[in-house]
C-alpha positions as MATLAB code, in Angstrom:
seq = 'MLHSPHATSAGGHGLMVSLRLHRRRVLVVGGNKEAASRVRHALAAGACVSVLARKDSLCEDLLARLARSEFTFLDAEFSGIDDLTIRSTQALSPVATTSDDNGVSSAEPKHSSHTEDAYDYVLACLETNDPRSRAIAECARALRIPVNCADVPELCDFFFVATVTEGRVQVGVSTNGGGPRLAARLRTLIAEALPKRTQEAVANIAALRERIKQLPIEVTVKTRMSWMSNLCDQWSFDDMADIDEKDSDRLVDAFKNGEPVPKPSHSKLLYRILQSPAGSLQAVLSFLFAFTYQFVYRALTPTTAQTNHNSSMIAKVDESSKRAENANITIPSLSTNLKIESPTIALVGAGPGNPTMLTIAALQHLFSADTIISDVLVSPEILDLLPHNANIKFVPKKEKGQSDSAQDAANDMCLDAIASGAKHVVRLKGGDPFVFGRGGEELVHFRARGVRVLVVPGVSSANGVLASANIPATFKGVSDSVLVLTARGERGAWPDVPEFVAGTTMRTTVVFMPIARMKGLSDLMIEKGYPLEMPAAVIERGSCKDQRVLKATLSSIASVVASSDVQSPALLVVGDVCTVLEN';
ca = [
      30.390   52.049  -30.348;
      30.013   49.954  -33.714;
      28.395   52.272  -36.082;
      26.658   55.416  -35.650;
      23.120   55.619  -33.888;
      22.157   58.627  -36.430;
      23.486   56.239  -39.914;
      20.812   55.487  -42.603;
      20.806   52.308  -44.816;
      22.445   52.547  -47.707;
      19.957   55.004  -49.722;
      18.506   56.615  -47.279;
      15.566   55.691  -45.186;
      12.569   53.956  -46.920;
       9.701   54.983  -47.629;
       6.527   53.624  -45.597;
       3.772   52.531  -47.767;
       1.241   50.389  -46.968;
       0.629   48.412  -50.457;
      -2.836   47.495  -51.519;
      -1.662   42.998  -53.422;
      -6.163   43.419  -53.644;
      -5.514   40.698  -57.356;
      -2.067   41.470  -57.393;
       0.856   38.810  -59.463;
       3.082   38.275  -57.012;
       5.874   35.720  -57.346;
       7.082   34.068  -54.466;
      10.352   32.093  -55.332;
      12.115   29.188  -52.556;
       9.997   26.965  -50.377;
      11.261   27.057  -46.787;
      10.194   28.331  -44.061;
      10.234   31.687  -44.844;
       8.347   31.528  -48.641;
       6.389   30.283  -45.995;
       4.913   32.677  -44.239;
       5.349   35.013  -47.765;
       3.238   33.422  -48.757;
       0.575   33.628  -45.668;
       0.770   37.650  -46.031;
       0.282   38.446  -49.405;
      -2.414   35.380  -49.477;
      -4.188   37.460  -45.986;
      -3.783   41.472  -48.144;
      -5.308   39.493  -51.132;
      -3.230   38.588  -53.651;
      -3.589   35.674  -56.201;
      -0.463   33.922  -55.817;
       2.545   32.250  -57.624;
       5.764   30.043  -55.603;
       8.505   28.466  -57.921;
      10.738   25.604  -56.632;
      10.952   22.506  -56.450;
       8.254   20.382  -54.268;
      10.357   18.011  -52.758;
      11.624   21.792  -51.128;
       8.949   22.674  -50.009;
       7.603   23.283  -46.165;
       5.071   21.575  -43.918;
       2.798   24.744  -44.848;
       3.309   24.955  -48.317;
       2.775   22.521  -49.003;
      -0.324   21.676  -47.049;
      -1.760   24.411  -48.585;
      -1.227   23.789  -52.246;
      -3.390   20.343  -51.223;
      -5.617   23.520  -50.404;
      -4.444   24.409  -54.209;
      -3.999   28.293  -52.927;
      -1.787   29.380  -55.176;
      -0.498   28.139  -58.496;
       2.520   26.302  -58.186;
       5.468   25.850  -60.841;
       7.398   23.324  -59.594;
      10.680   24.042  -61.262;
      13.823   26.659  -60.276;
      14.640   29.836  -61.611;
      16.326   29.499  -64.467;
      16.304   33.569  -65.920;
      13.721   36.225  -67.215;
      12.080   33.434  -68.841;
      10.359   32.815  -65.168;
       8.806   35.938  -63.992;
       6.228   36.953  -67.144;
       2.783   34.899  -66.515;
       3.832   32.647  -69.674;
       7.426   32.415  -70.829;
       6.138   31.690  -74.152;
       5.225   35.223  -75.267;
       7.612   37.590  -76.348;
       8.406   40.921  -73.340;
      10.397   43.935  -74.348;
      14.309   43.205  -76.539;
      16.816   42.002  -73.036;
      19.723   41.174  -73.288;
      20.968   37.374  -70.923;
      24.309   36.726  -69.962;
      24.938   33.231  -67.710;
      27.308   32.489  -64.832;
      28.903   29.828  -64.285;
      25.698   28.393  -62.232;
      24.102   28.380  -65.454;
      21.733   31.522  -64.232;
      20.059   33.625  -66.073;
      20.957   37.919  -66.153;
      18.988   40.546  -67.479;
      21.952   43.583  -69.104;
      17.830   45.349  -70.799;
      18.203   46.743  -74.160;
      15.764   48.776  -72.853;
      12.242   47.158  -70.715;
       8.971   48.475  -69.804;
       7.057   46.723  -67.296;
       4.012   44.788  -69.310;
       0.809   42.949  -68.484;
       2.899   38.787  -68.853;
       5.032   40.519  -66.009;
       4.180   39.732  -62.814;
       3.850   42.550  -60.295;
       5.559   41.967  -57.281;
       8.131   39.179  -56.974;
       9.291   37.878  -53.271;
      12.862   35.714  -53.419;
      13.453   33.621  -50.256;
      17.174   31.516  -50.656;
      19.934   31.240  -48.380;
      21.663   34.616  -47.940;
      25.383   33.374  -49.878;
      22.529   31.719  -53.180;
      24.073   33.593  -56.152;
      20.326   33.079  -58.560;
      19.136   35.806  -54.897;
      21.020   38.787  -57.514;
      19.978   37.253  -60.972;
      16.432   37.454  -59.470;
      16.497   41.061  -58.458;
      18.729   42.109  -61.437;
      15.587   40.072  -64.194;
      13.487   41.488  -62.250;
      14.117   45.360  -62.490;
      15.169   44.806  -65.918;
      10.598   43.847  -66.119;
      10.662   46.972  -63.062;
       8.723   44.384  -61.355;
       9.420   46.094  -58.056;
      11.897   42.072  -55.940;
      12.340   41.550  -51.688;
      15.935   39.586  -51.507;
      15.543   38.103  -47.874;
      17.381   38.566  -45.625;
      20.062   40.636  -49.129;
      19.314   44.408  -48.255;
      20.934   45.438  -51.015;
      18.904   43.544  -53.747;
      15.442   44.094  -52.335;
      13.220   47.900  -53.610;
      11.387   47.120  -50.995;
      11.131   45.948  -47.402;
       8.468   44.113  -44.862;
       8.291   45.224  -41.558;
       6.234   44.289  -38.453;
       2.676   45.174  -38.344;
       0.568   45.765  -35.318;
      -3.087   45.079  -36.992;
      -6.246   45.852  -34.646;
      -9.248   46.524  -37.450;
      -8.639   49.628  -39.204;
      -5.210   50.416  -37.385;
      -2.234   49.016  -38.142;
       1.638   49.910  -37.264;
       4.046   48.956  -39.408;
       7.727   48.745  -37.905;
      10.551   48.860  -40.646;
      14.354   48.530  -39.827;
      16.183   48.588  -43.277;
      17.013   45.430  -43.343;
      19.232   45.748  -40.707;
      17.761   43.717  -37.741;
      14.020   42.266  -38.281;
      13.975   40.649  -35.509;
      14.764   43.463  -33.781;
      11.586   45.510  -35.950;
       9.263   42.235  -34.064;
      10.257   43.040  -30.651;
       9.668   47.552  -31.541;
       6.537   46.362  -32.851;
       5.739   44.302  -29.343;
       6.494   47.036  -27.135;
       4.203   49.241  -29.803;
       1.367   47.096  -29.483;
       1.668   47.759  -25.405;
       2.200   51.448  -25.567;
      -1.704   51.335  -27.811;
      -4.682   52.585  -25.806;
      -6.602   49.628  -24.771;
      -9.456   50.362  -26.870;
      -7.953   52.276  -30.278;
      -9.858   49.306  -32.448;
     -13.343   51.065  -30.710;
     -11.990   54.198  -31.254;
     -10.711   53.795  -35.112;
     -13.875   52.347  -36.510;
     -16.000   54.788  -34.707;
     -14.203   57.591  -35.370;
     -14.731   56.044  -39.104;
     -18.133   56.175  -39.699;
     -18.496   59.560  -38.204;
     -16.491   61.151  -40.532;
     -18.348   58.456  -43.400;
     -22.135   60.075  -41.863;
     -20.229   63.444  -42.071;
     -18.691   63.333  -45.137;
     -22.143   62.657  -46.512;
     -24.447   65.309  -44.828;
     -25.859   67.387  -48.287;
     -24.562   70.203  -46.595;
     -21.784   72.202  -48.309;
     -18.865   73.264  -47.105;
     -14.830   72.765  -47.661;
     -13.087   69.424  -47.336;
     -10.114   72.254  -45.258;
     -12.971   72.736  -43.099;
     -14.768   69.520  -42.272;
     -10.665   67.432  -41.777;
     -10.185   70.572  -39.252;
     -13.040   69.522  -37.224;
     -12.168   66.541  -37.020;
      -8.808   67.097  -35.945;
     -10.117   68.842  -32.865;
     -12.859   65.731  -32.052;
      -9.797   63.496  -32.348;
      -7.211   65.305  -30.446;
      -9.843   66.320  -28.275;
     -11.932   63.681  -26.820;
      -9.669   60.619  -25.709;
      -9.933   57.145  -27.175;
     -12.065   55.582  -24.158;
     -14.467   58.962  -25.366;
     -13.826   57.958  -28.851;
     -14.152   53.589  -28.099;
     -17.018   54.678  -26.537;
     -19.420   56.739  -29.156;
     -22.713   55.536  -29.136;
     -25.315   56.488  -32.027;
     -26.976   59.292  -29.420;
     -23.573   60.784  -29.491;
     -23.390   60.013  -33.092;
     -26.226   62.149  -33.485;
     -24.732   65.005  -30.913;
     -21.862   65.007  -33.178;
     -23.110   65.628  -36.421;
     -25.722   67.934  -35.226;
     -22.364   70.493  -34.000;
     -20.651   69.794  -37.106;
     -24.310   70.441  -39.393;
     -24.936   73.729  -36.859;
     -21.387   75.340  -37.402;
     -21.033   74.545  -34.135;
     -17.639   73.824  -32.097;
     -16.358   70.143  -31.174;
     -18.890   68.682  -28.841;
     -17.232   67.753  -24.765;
     -17.486   63.799  -24.388;
     -20.819   62.522  -21.884;
     -19.937   63.224  -18.856;
     -22.130   59.946  -17.522;
     -20.315   58.061  -18.998;
     -16.808   58.069  -16.821;
     -18.062   56.579  -13.665;
     -19.251   53.735  -16.128;
     -16.103   53.612  -17.482;
     -14.328   54.140  -14.186;
     -16.196   51.305  -12.157;
     -16.109   49.134  -15.270;
     -12.060   48.773  -14.860;
      -9.440   46.262  -12.906;
      -8.590   47.742   -9.966;
     -12.459   50.125  -10.026;
     -14.742   48.507   -8.689;
     -17.115   50.050   -6.045;
     -15.557   48.622   -3.548;
     -12.255   49.888   -4.984;
     -13.012   54.185   -4.893;
     -15.160   54.034   -1.756;
     -11.902   52.610   -0.308;
      -9.331   55.225   -1.560;
     -11.511   58.010   -0.535;
     -12.228   56.741    2.965;
      -7.706   55.815    2.754;
      -7.674   59.184    2.070;
     -10.045   60.911    3.761;
      -7.706   59.219    6.880;
      -4.137   60.366    5.359;
      -4.968   64.066    5.625;
      -7.954   64.792    7.571;
      -8.045   62.757   10.068;
      -4.209   62.217   11.084;
      -3.889   65.096   10.301;
      -6.815   66.885   12.197;
      -5.677   64.170   16.119;
      -2.081   63.605   15.060;
      -0.884   63.208   18.978;
      -3.683   60.558   19.865;
      -5.092   58.792   16.830;
      -1.625   58.079   15.240;
       0.557   56.941   17.952;
      -2.331   54.611   19.155;
      -1.982   53.903   15.263;
       1.543   53.895   15.574;
       1.795   51.703   18.427;
      -0.615   49.548   17.683;
       0.614   48.526   14.592;
       5.043   48.135   15.852;
       3.254   45.877   18.000;
       1.517   43.395   15.586;
       5.620   43.118   13.396;
       7.233   42.886   17.050;
       4.640   39.629   18.029;
       4.963   38.700   14.305;
       8.849   39.109   14.230;
       8.698   36.323   18.017;
       6.165   34.114   16.476;
       8.891   33.763   14.110;
      12.394   33.454   15.615;
      10.667   31.167   17.716;
       9.653   28.726   15.099;
      13.371   29.091   13.328;
      11.808   30.711   10.098;
      13.607   33.546    8.329;
      11.367   36.373    6.692;
      12.946   36.795    3.369;
      13.218   41.379    3.565;
      11.959   43.859    0.622;
      15.107   44.926    0.453;
      17.039   44.309   -2.777;
      19.850   45.436   -1.333;
      20.906   41.449   -0.022;
      24.313   40.541    1.158;
      26.865   38.646   -0.638;
      30.042   38.396    1.398;
      31.987   36.219   -0.443;
      32.142   35.507   -4.689;
      28.656   34.384   -5.745;
      26.955   33.084   -8.628;
      23.080   32.756   -7.803;
      21.152   30.626  -10.464;
      18.041   32.916  -11.149;
      14.450   32.073  -12.360;
      13.261   34.198  -14.535;
       9.606   31.888  -15.094;
       7.664   31.860  -18.212;
       7.758   35.899  -18.952;
       5.159   37.392  -17.877;
       7.565   40.486  -15.161;
       4.656   39.329  -12.331;
       6.366   35.528  -11.505;
       9.583   36.734  -10.988;
       9.284   36.457   -7.403;
      10.829   38.644   -5.089;
      14.001   36.673   -3.749;
      14.813   36.683   -8.128;
      14.107   40.821   -8.360;
      16.327   41.087   -5.063;
      18.839   39.043   -6.757;
      18.594   41.190  -10.293;
      18.631   44.935   -8.791;
      21.252   43.700   -6.459;
      24.226   41.829   -9.524;
      27.043   43.357  -10.885;
      27.058   40.955  -13.625;
      23.869   38.966  -15.668;
      24.710   36.379  -17.987;
      20.935   35.402  -19.255;
      19.536   33.333  -21.556;
      18.343   34.377  -25.396;
      15.122   33.350  -24.144;
      14.154   35.236  -21.142;
      11.507   37.356  -23.280;
      12.340   40.886  -24.147;
       9.390   42.130  -20.885;
      11.820   40.789  -18.129;
      15.009   42.135  -19.617;
      13.450   45.746  -20.006;
      13.194   45.122  -16.211;
      17.452   44.612  -15.818;
      19.160   47.419  -13.894;
      21.914   49.125  -15.980;
      24.637   49.390  -13.600;
      24.551   45.019  -13.764;
      26.858   44.162  -16.726;
      24.295   42.574  -18.805;
      25.630   39.939  -20.611;
      23.771   37.231  -22.615;
      25.042   33.468  -23.592;
      24.166   32.432  -27.323;
      21.611   29.939  -28.864;
      21.711   27.303  -28.722;
      21.426   26.253  -32.102;
      19.970   22.903  -33.621;
      22.423   20.362  -32.153;
      25.301   22.839  -30.764;
      24.198   22.844  -27.698;
      27.004   21.563  -26.073;
      29.289   24.039  -27.139;
      25.841   27.177  -26.377;
      26.035   26.191  -22.602;
      30.072   25.516  -22.114;
      29.984   29.254  -23.271;
      27.192   30.220  -20.507;
      29.761   27.673  -17.643;
      32.562   29.792  -18.848;
      30.969   33.025  -19.137;
      29.984   32.977  -15.678;
      33.219   31.917  -15.060;
      35.256   34.484  -16.554;
      33.144   37.776  -14.814;
      34.129   35.828  -11.491;
      37.933   36.165  -11.872;
      37.633   39.459  -13.130;
      36.471   40.477   -9.442;
      32.202   40.483   -9.854;
      30.775   38.957   -7.139;
      27.248   39.111   -7.657;
      26.652   37.181  -10.966;
      23.184   36.063  -11.944;
      22.631   33.299  -14.254;
      20.037   34.447  -15.492;
      17.434   31.446  -17.083;
      13.986   31.055  -18.172;
      10.508   28.989  -16.536;
      12.995   27.388  -13.422;
      16.642   26.666  -13.055;
      16.082   22.079  -12.257;
      13.408   22.291  -15.016;
      15.403   21.092  -18.251;
      16.747   25.060  -17.261;
      20.364   22.556  -16.579;
      20.811   24.011  -13.407;
      22.000   21.327  -11.896;
      24.885   20.997  -14.165;
      25.707   23.850  -13.464;
      25.307   24.299  -10.148;
      27.668   20.848   -9.546;
      29.663   22.642  -12.501;
      30.764   25.571  -10.361;
      31.102   23.350   -6.630;
      33.817   21.635   -8.659;
      35.596   24.893   -9.341;
      35.644   26.448   -6.107;
      32.362   29.417   -6.880;
      29.634   30.200   -3.609;
      26.544   29.166   -5.936;
      23.123   30.069   -5.496;
      19.275   28.785   -6.938;
      16.651   30.612   -7.137;
      13.199   29.162   -7.912;
      11.494   30.103  -10.527;
       7.906   29.268  -11.865;
       8.172   26.710  -14.647;
       6.621   27.193  -17.750;
       4.861   23.316  -17.054;
       2.366   24.896  -14.807;
       2.588   28.000  -14.678;
       2.308   28.577  -18.890;
      -0.598   26.112  -19.327;
      -2.015   28.321  -16.054;
      -2.363   31.309  -18.589;
      -3.272   30.049  -20.834;
      -6.262   28.471  -19.081;
      -5.201   24.778  -19.110;
      -5.568   23.091  -16.041;
      -2.214   20.203  -15.367;
      -4.541   18.215  -13.665;
      -8.087   17.813  -13.475;
     -10.247   14.984  -11.667;
     -11.792   12.037  -13.672;
      -9.939   13.601  -16.221;
      -6.650   14.246  -15.826;
      -4.134   12.230  -12.731;
      -0.997   12.814  -13.542;
       2.030   14.493  -15.895;
       3.996   13.944  -17.862;
       6.896   16.152  -18.862;
       9.845   15.763  -21.788;
      12.014   18.345  -23.618;
      11.815   17.688  -27.497;
      15.835   16.647  -28.114;
      17.273   15.040  -25.142;
      20.968   15.398  -24.754;
      22.558   14.930  -28.213;
      20.114   15.416  -29.873;
      17.975   12.189  -28.472;
      14.187   12.073  -29.433;
      12.458   11.412  -25.823;
      11.281    8.708  -24.459;
       7.461    8.945  -24.729;
       6.035    5.891  -21.815;
       3.091    4.437  -23.639;
      -0.374    5.305  -23.487;
      -3.711    3.123  -22.747;
      -6.855    4.489  -24.356;
      -9.564    4.346  -21.703;
      -7.134    3.564  -18.608;
      -4.528    5.905  -19.079;
      -5.793   10.253  -18.054;
      -2.186   12.095  -18.373;
      -1.343   15.433  -19.154;
       1.827   15.386  -21.498;
       4.927   18.783  -21.241;
       6.454   18.845  -24.335;
       9.448   21.705  -24.045;
      11.323   23.936  -27.659;
       8.982   21.338  -29.648;
       8.741   23.646  -32.651;
      11.159   22.195  -34.879;
      10.277   18.248  -34.022;
       6.739   18.793  -34.149;
       5.670   16.316  -37.330;
       7.867   13.612  -34.938;
       6.728   14.617  -31.607;
       2.772   13.990  -32.615;
       3.739   10.857  -34.738;
       6.035    8.955  -32.028;
       3.363    9.952  -29.519;
       0.841    8.674  -32.176;
       2.915    5.242  -32.499;
       3.356    5.096  -28.906;
      -0.905    5.146  -28.288;
      -2.078    7.852  -27.567;
      -5.570    8.913  -30.110;
      -5.018   10.437  -33.165;
      -7.560   13.237  -32.170;
      -6.815   13.626  -28.906;
      -6.998   17.077  -27.642;
      -2.973   19.552  -28.265;
      -2.492   22.805  -27.699;
       0.311   25.108  -28.740;
       0.566   27.670  -26.381;
       3.983   30.886  -28.062;
       5.393   32.461  -25.279;
       3.115   32.184  -22.862;
       1.792   34.432  -19.546;
       2.861   36.912  -22.249;
       0.254   40.563  -23.287;
       0.891   38.885  -26.575;
       0.847   34.785  -25.659;
      -1.066   32.780  -28.516;
      -2.700   29.668  -27.978;
      -3.651   27.063  -30.767;
      -5.540   23.906  -30.252;
      -6.232   21.126  -32.258;
      -6.169   17.584  -32.336;
      -3.092   15.381  -32.364;
      -3.101   14.141  -35.975;
      -2.952   18.140  -37.064;
      -1.487   20.562  -34.165;
       1.988   19.595  -36.377;
       0.176   21.133  -39.499;
      -1.592   23.966  -37.125;
       1.865   24.027  -36.129;
       3.547   25.726  -39.378;
       0.694   27.380  -41.349;
       0.602   29.611  -37.939;
       4.319   30.108  -38.247;
       4.998   30.033  -34.429;
       8.379   31.020  -32.913;
      10.320   29.447  -29.774;
       9.553   29.671  -27.045;
       6.407   27.520  -26.767;
       4.655   24.804  -25.385;
       3.013   21.552  -26.285;
       0.197   20.197  -24.124;
      -1.357   16.635  -25.131;
      -4.332   15.649  -23.272;
      -8.049   15.853  -22.306;
      -7.670   18.660  -19.622;
      -5.940   21.113  -23.304;
     -10.169   21.631  -23.478;
     -11.965   19.906  -20.183;
     -13.014   24.181  -19.026;
     -14.377   24.688  -22.918;
     -17.328   21.707  -22.410;
];
């Protein structure tokens, strides 16, 4: 264990509050993607944002926002405490400054106080080792301005939290600077755990609370809060989400008359059952019939009905087995205990991310493996299913220009596991191992070293993600072919895109791993004849519960992706199929 699980960040846990930034003045220092994210969230909260950076350092998102005049731009590098004031010529509280070897001034206040001319919050978004981050933090504290320095927790007065927002509901997760990506994963898990109708329930309770507060009766705050607390504890989220005008009147009357919280209306219970995914009338009746058969009919006639039923079922199974045997067909067993006779590496496709898209064969291998070597982009939902008794290791993330070294590390990890005595090693890969998964290369590499290799196909993102986004890969009269590319080929090569002849070519183009090259990809396709206004879509975390589908034209999709902070894994789809089902 690297660290005690009960350890806290220096100075203890942060006090989690929700800041109201409406019309507050926020200064963002830097022009990278992190700065763009800070700007986006600050603007969404109603803040007046200024950005301090050289124009040639601004990322695409910030350039697009600057063109729309969404923030005040200061084309300069941070140089000292004067940059943290709205008007640098305005006199501030006496502050002595010193310059370091980099020419960046730091603050040594004789005494400091917040002035009307200083920003309300400062957000530094520089590289981790940039000495200006410390200088910014010291200058901000000299003016008593709360400051956050990205990726430098010890310099931060506050941290950004990973949030789940549904209407009035906002849930924040913080690791106090210890692991922002882990906080994002926890946020996803919390979002999945929230009752499905949380937003409606909270909105109805807020409206009811306001009605009760406006009643012309004398009642203590404690009485009102206690009554509302009882309502929230006694009614389910579905009950609260279903509150209509009639229910609201009934609840208000009960409070006004000093009565306890009434029971929810049971007339809506059957409606909710019938509206649930498995709750059609046919499903309900089927369940009741099966229940009656299992516990009544079979109990009353065990010797006749049950014996005849079992004999009939056995005969059908025997008949099916004989037909399969005669046709030389192997029926896979649902048992997870696979018999692996010699040390084996199984290349297993995990599908696009949703656990329901795992194949039976994939599950068999996962739950029989003694070692699992997984890609980091396999979805958290699938990783959560992995058996705890297996030795689970992760391949280093394939950073830009380092895909070959990461692939070598994956090969070595699998072979090291076999050499250490592992008998059943699963190499878990997103999508299908043979579709831009380098599965063929791995198979050749392992077999050349005398290791037995099995391949377990998976649902490829090329079709699974498109279907999850309601985009058909082909459509009669719209697309009769599918071109699947990767944005980054061998040694960083750009994809070879065939010519597109407008009015003749009916093609769907799917691009794997496009995010870092969105602008270049769209420009390349336009050069090859793709129309500027051709529909395009980017699907983030396709098939998962937090899937996002962003649609635009080929000429504008890059700026849409940049402004929406899309992260990998994601897929680019170009073609008229992106909008055909909308029309």
